[in-house]
PDB file of C-alpha atoms in Angstrom:
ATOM      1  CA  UNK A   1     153.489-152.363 127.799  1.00  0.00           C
ATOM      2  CA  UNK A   2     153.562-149.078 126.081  1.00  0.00           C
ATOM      3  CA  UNK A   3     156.624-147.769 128.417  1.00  0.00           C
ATOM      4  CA  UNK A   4     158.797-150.772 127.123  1.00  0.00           C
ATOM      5  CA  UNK A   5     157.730-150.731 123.310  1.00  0.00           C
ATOM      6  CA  UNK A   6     159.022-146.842 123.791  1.00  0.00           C
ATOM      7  CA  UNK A   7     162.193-148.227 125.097  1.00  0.00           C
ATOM      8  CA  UNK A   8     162.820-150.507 122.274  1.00  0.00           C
ATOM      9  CA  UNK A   9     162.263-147.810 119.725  1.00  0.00           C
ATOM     10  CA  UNK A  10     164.612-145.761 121.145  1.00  0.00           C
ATOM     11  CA  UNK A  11     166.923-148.847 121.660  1.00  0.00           C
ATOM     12  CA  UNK A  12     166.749-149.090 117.706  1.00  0.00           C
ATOM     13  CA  UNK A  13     167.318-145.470 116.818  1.00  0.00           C
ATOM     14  CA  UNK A  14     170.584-145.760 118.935  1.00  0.00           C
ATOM     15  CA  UNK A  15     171.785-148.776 117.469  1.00  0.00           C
ATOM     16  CA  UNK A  16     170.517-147.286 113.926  1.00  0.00           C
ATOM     17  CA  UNK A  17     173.136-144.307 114.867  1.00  0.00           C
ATOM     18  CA  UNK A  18     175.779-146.478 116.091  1.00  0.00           C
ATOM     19  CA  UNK A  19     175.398-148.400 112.335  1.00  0.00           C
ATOM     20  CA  UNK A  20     175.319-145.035 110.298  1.00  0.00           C
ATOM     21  CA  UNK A  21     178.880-143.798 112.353  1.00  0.00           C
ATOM     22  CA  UNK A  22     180.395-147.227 111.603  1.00  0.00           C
ATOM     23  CA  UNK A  23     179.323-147.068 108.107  1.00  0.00           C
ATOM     24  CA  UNK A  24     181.251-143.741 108.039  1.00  0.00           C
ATOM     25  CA  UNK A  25     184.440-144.785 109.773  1.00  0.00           C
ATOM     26  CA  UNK A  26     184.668-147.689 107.192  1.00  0.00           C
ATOM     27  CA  UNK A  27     184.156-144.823 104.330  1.00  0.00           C
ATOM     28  CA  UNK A  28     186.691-142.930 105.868  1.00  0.00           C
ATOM     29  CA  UNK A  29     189.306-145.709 106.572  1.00  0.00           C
ATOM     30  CA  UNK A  30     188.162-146.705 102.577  1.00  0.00           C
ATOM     31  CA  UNK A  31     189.332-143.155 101.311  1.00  0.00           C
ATOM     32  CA  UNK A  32     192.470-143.287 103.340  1.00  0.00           C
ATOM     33  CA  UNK A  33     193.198-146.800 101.800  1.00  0.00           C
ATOM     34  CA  UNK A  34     192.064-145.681  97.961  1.00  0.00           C
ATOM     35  CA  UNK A  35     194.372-142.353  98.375  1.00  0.00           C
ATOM     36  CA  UNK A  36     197.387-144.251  99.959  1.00  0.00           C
ATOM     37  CA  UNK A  37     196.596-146.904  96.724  1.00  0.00           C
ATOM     38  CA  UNK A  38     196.783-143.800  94.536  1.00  0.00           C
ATOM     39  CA  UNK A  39     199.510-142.467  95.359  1.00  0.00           C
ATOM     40  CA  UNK A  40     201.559-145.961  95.535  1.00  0.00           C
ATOM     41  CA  UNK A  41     200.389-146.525  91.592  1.00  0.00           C
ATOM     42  CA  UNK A  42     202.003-142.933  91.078  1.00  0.00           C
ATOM     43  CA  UNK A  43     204.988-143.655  92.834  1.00  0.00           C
ATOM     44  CA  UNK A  44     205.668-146.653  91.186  1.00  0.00           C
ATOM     45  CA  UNK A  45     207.737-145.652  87.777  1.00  0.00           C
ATOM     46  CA  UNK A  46     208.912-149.087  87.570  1.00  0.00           C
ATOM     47  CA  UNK A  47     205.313-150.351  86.217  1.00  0.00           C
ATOM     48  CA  UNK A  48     205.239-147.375  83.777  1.00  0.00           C
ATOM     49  CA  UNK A  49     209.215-148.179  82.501  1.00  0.00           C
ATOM     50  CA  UNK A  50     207.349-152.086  81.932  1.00  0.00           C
ATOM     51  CA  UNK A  51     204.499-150.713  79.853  1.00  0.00           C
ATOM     52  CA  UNK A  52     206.703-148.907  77.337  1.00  0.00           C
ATOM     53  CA  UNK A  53     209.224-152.315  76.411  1.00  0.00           C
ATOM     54  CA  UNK A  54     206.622-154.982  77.563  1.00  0.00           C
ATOM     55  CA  UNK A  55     203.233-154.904  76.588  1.00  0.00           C
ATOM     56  CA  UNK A  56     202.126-157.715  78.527  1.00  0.00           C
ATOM     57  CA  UNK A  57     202.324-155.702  81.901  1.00  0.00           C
ATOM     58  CA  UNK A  58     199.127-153.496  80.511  1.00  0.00           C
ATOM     59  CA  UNK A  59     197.042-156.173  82.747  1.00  0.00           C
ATOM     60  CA  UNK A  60     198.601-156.024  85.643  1.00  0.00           C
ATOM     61  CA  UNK A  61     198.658-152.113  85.781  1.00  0.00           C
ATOM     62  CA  UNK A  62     194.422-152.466  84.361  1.00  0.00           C
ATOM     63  CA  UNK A  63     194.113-155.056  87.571  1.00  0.00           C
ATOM     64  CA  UNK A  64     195.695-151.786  90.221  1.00  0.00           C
ATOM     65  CA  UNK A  65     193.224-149.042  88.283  1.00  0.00           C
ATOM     66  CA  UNK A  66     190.278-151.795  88.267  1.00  0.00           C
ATOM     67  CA  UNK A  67     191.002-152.497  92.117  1.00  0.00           C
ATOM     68  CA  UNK A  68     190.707-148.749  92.805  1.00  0.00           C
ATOM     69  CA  UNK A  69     187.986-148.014  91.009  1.00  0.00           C
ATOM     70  CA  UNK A  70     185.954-150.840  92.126  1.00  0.00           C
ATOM     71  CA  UNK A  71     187.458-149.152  95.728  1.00  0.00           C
ATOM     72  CA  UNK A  72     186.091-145.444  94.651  1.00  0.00           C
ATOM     73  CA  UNK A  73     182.570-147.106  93.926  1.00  0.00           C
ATOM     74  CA  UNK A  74     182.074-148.877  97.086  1.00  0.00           C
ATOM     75  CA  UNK A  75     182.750-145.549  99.177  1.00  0.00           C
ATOM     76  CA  UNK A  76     180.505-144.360  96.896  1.00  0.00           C
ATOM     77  CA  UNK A  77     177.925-147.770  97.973  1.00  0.00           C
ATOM     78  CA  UNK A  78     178.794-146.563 101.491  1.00  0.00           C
ATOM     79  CA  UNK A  79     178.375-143.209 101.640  1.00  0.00           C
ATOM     80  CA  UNK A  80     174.998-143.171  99.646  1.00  0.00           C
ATOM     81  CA  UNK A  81     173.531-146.828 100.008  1.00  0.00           C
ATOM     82  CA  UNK A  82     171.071-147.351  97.245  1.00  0.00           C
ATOM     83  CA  UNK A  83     169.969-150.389  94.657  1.00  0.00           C
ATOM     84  CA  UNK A  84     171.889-148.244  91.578  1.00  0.00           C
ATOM     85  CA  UNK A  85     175.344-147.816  93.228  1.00  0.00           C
ATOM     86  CA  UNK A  86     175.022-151.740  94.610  1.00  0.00           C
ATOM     87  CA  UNK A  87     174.775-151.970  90.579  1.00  0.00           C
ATOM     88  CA  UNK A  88     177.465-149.968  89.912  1.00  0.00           C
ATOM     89  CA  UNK A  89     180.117-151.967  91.866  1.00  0.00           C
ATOM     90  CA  UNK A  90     178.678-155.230  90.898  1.00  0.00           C
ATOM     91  CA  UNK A  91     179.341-153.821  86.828  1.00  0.00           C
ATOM     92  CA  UNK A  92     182.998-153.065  88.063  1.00  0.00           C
ATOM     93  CA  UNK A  93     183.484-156.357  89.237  1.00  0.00           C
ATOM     94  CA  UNK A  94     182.054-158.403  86.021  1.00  0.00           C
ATOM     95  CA  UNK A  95     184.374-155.935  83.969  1.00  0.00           C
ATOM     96  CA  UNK A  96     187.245-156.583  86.071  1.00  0.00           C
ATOM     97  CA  UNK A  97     186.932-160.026  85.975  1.00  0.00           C
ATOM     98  CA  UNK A  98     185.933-159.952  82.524  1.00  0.00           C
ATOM     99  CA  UNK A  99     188.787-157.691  81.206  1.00  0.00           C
ATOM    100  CA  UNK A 100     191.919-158.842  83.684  1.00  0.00           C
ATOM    101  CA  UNK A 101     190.788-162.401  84.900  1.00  0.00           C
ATOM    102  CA  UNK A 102     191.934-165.604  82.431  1.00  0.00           C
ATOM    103  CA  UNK A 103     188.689-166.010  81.330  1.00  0.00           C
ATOM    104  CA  UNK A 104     187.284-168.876  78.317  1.00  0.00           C
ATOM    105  CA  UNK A 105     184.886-167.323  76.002  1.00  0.00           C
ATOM    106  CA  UNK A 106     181.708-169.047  77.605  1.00  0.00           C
ATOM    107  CA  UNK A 107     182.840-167.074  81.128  1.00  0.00           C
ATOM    108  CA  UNK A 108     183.323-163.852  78.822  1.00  0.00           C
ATOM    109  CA  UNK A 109     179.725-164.767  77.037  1.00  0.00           C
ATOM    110  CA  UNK A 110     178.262-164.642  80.812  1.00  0.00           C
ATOM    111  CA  UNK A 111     180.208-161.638  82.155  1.00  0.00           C
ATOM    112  CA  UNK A 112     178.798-159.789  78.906  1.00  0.00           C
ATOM    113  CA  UNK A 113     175.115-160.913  79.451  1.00  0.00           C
ATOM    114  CA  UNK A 114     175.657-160.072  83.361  1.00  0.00           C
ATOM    115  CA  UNK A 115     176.368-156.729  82.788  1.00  0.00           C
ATOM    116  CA  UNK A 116     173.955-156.435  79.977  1.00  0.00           C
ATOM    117  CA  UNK A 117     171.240-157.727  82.572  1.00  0.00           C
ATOM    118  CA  UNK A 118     172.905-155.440  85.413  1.00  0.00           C
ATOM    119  CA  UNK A 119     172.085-152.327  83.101  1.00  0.00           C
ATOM    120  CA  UNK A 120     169.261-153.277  82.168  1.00  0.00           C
ATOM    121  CA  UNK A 121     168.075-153.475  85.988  1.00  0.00           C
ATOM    122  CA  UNK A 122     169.423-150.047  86.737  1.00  0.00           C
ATOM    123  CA  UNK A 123     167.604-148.242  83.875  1.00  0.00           C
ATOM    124  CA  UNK A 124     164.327-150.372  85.293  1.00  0.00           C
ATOM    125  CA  UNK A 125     164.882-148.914  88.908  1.00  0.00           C
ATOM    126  CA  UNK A 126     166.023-145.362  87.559  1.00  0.00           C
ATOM    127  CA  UNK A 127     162.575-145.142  85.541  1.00  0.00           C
ATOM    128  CA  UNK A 128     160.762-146.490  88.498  1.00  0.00           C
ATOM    129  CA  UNK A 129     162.502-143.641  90.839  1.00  0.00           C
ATOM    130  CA  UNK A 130     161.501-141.092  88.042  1.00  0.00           C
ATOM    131  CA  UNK A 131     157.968-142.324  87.894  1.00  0.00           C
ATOM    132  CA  UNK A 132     157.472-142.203  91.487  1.00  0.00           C
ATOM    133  CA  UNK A 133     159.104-138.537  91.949  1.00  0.00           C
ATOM    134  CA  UNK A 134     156.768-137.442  88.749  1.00  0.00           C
ATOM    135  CA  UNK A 135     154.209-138.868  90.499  1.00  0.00           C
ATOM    136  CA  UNK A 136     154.871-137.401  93.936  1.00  0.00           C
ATOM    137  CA  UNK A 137     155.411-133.813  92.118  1.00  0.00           C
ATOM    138  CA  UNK A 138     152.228-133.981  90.277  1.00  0.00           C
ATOM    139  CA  UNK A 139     150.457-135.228  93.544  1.00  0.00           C
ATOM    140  CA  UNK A 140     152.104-132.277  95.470  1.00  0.00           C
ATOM    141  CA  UNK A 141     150.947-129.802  92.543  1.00  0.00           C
ATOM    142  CA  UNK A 142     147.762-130.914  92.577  1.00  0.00           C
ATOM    143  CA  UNK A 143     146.954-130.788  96.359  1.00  0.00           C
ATOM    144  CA  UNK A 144     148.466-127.158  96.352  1.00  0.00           C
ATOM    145  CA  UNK A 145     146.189-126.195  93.627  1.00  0.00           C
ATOM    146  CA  UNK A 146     143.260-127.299  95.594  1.00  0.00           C
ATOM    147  CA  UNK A 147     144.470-125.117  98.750  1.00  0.00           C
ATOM    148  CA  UNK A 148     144.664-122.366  96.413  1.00  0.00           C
ATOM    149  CA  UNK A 149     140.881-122.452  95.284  1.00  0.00           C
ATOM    150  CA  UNK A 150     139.939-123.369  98.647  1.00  0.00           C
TER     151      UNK A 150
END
């Protein structure tokens, strides 16, 4: 019983590998998509000659940066998976929809309590991370303290 509970552990460490390396082949394939998105927003002077006699095209060129910034923060989500930069993109995509999106005031009302409610929740979990590494320091001090009169 023991031999196959050992088996499945090390069934799920492999599998846990195999998820981390596709996790970073989607990063990777995300940068090379976000640079090659860069780069085609450069290139094109046409959107830049459209800003200076027609103001109108200011949403369109907000919807390209929006689109690669929301791109920038998921590689960020996937490189360092944590409730904050989950957050983060979530934010990005209220304010995109928000800002660029043909939106009625009552949608606009909700986007702006979203967010509000989104920062609120990552200022709750950022204390709570600060607590519990204050915590763990003073625990740590403490214990090495003791060895010290010991």
């Amino acid at each position: 019983m023991w031999d196959s509970l050992s088996k499945l552990g090390k069934v799920k460490k492999y599998i846990q590998i195999l998820c981390n390396a596709l996790e970073m082949v989607t990063a990777v394939l995300m940068l090379i998509g976000l640079v090659f998105s860069i780069f085609s927003l450069i290139r094109n002077v046409e959107i830049f000659q459209m800003l200076m006699t027609d103001t109108s095209a200011i949403k369109q060129y907000m919807d390209q940066i929006f689109m690669i910034v929301i791109g920038i923060e998921f590689l960020v989500m996937l490189c360092r998976p944590n409730s904050e930069n989950v957050i983060d993109v979530l934010i990005f995509l209220v304010a995109r929809h928000m800002i660029v999106g043909d939106t009625t005031p009552y949608q606009d009302f909700v986007s702006v309590i979203s967010v509000a409610l989104l920062c609120i929740v990552r200022r709750y979990l950022r204390n709570n991370k600060e607590n519990r590494e204050e915590k763990k320091h003073i625990e740590s001090g403490s214990d090495s303290a003791e060895e010290k009169r010991g």
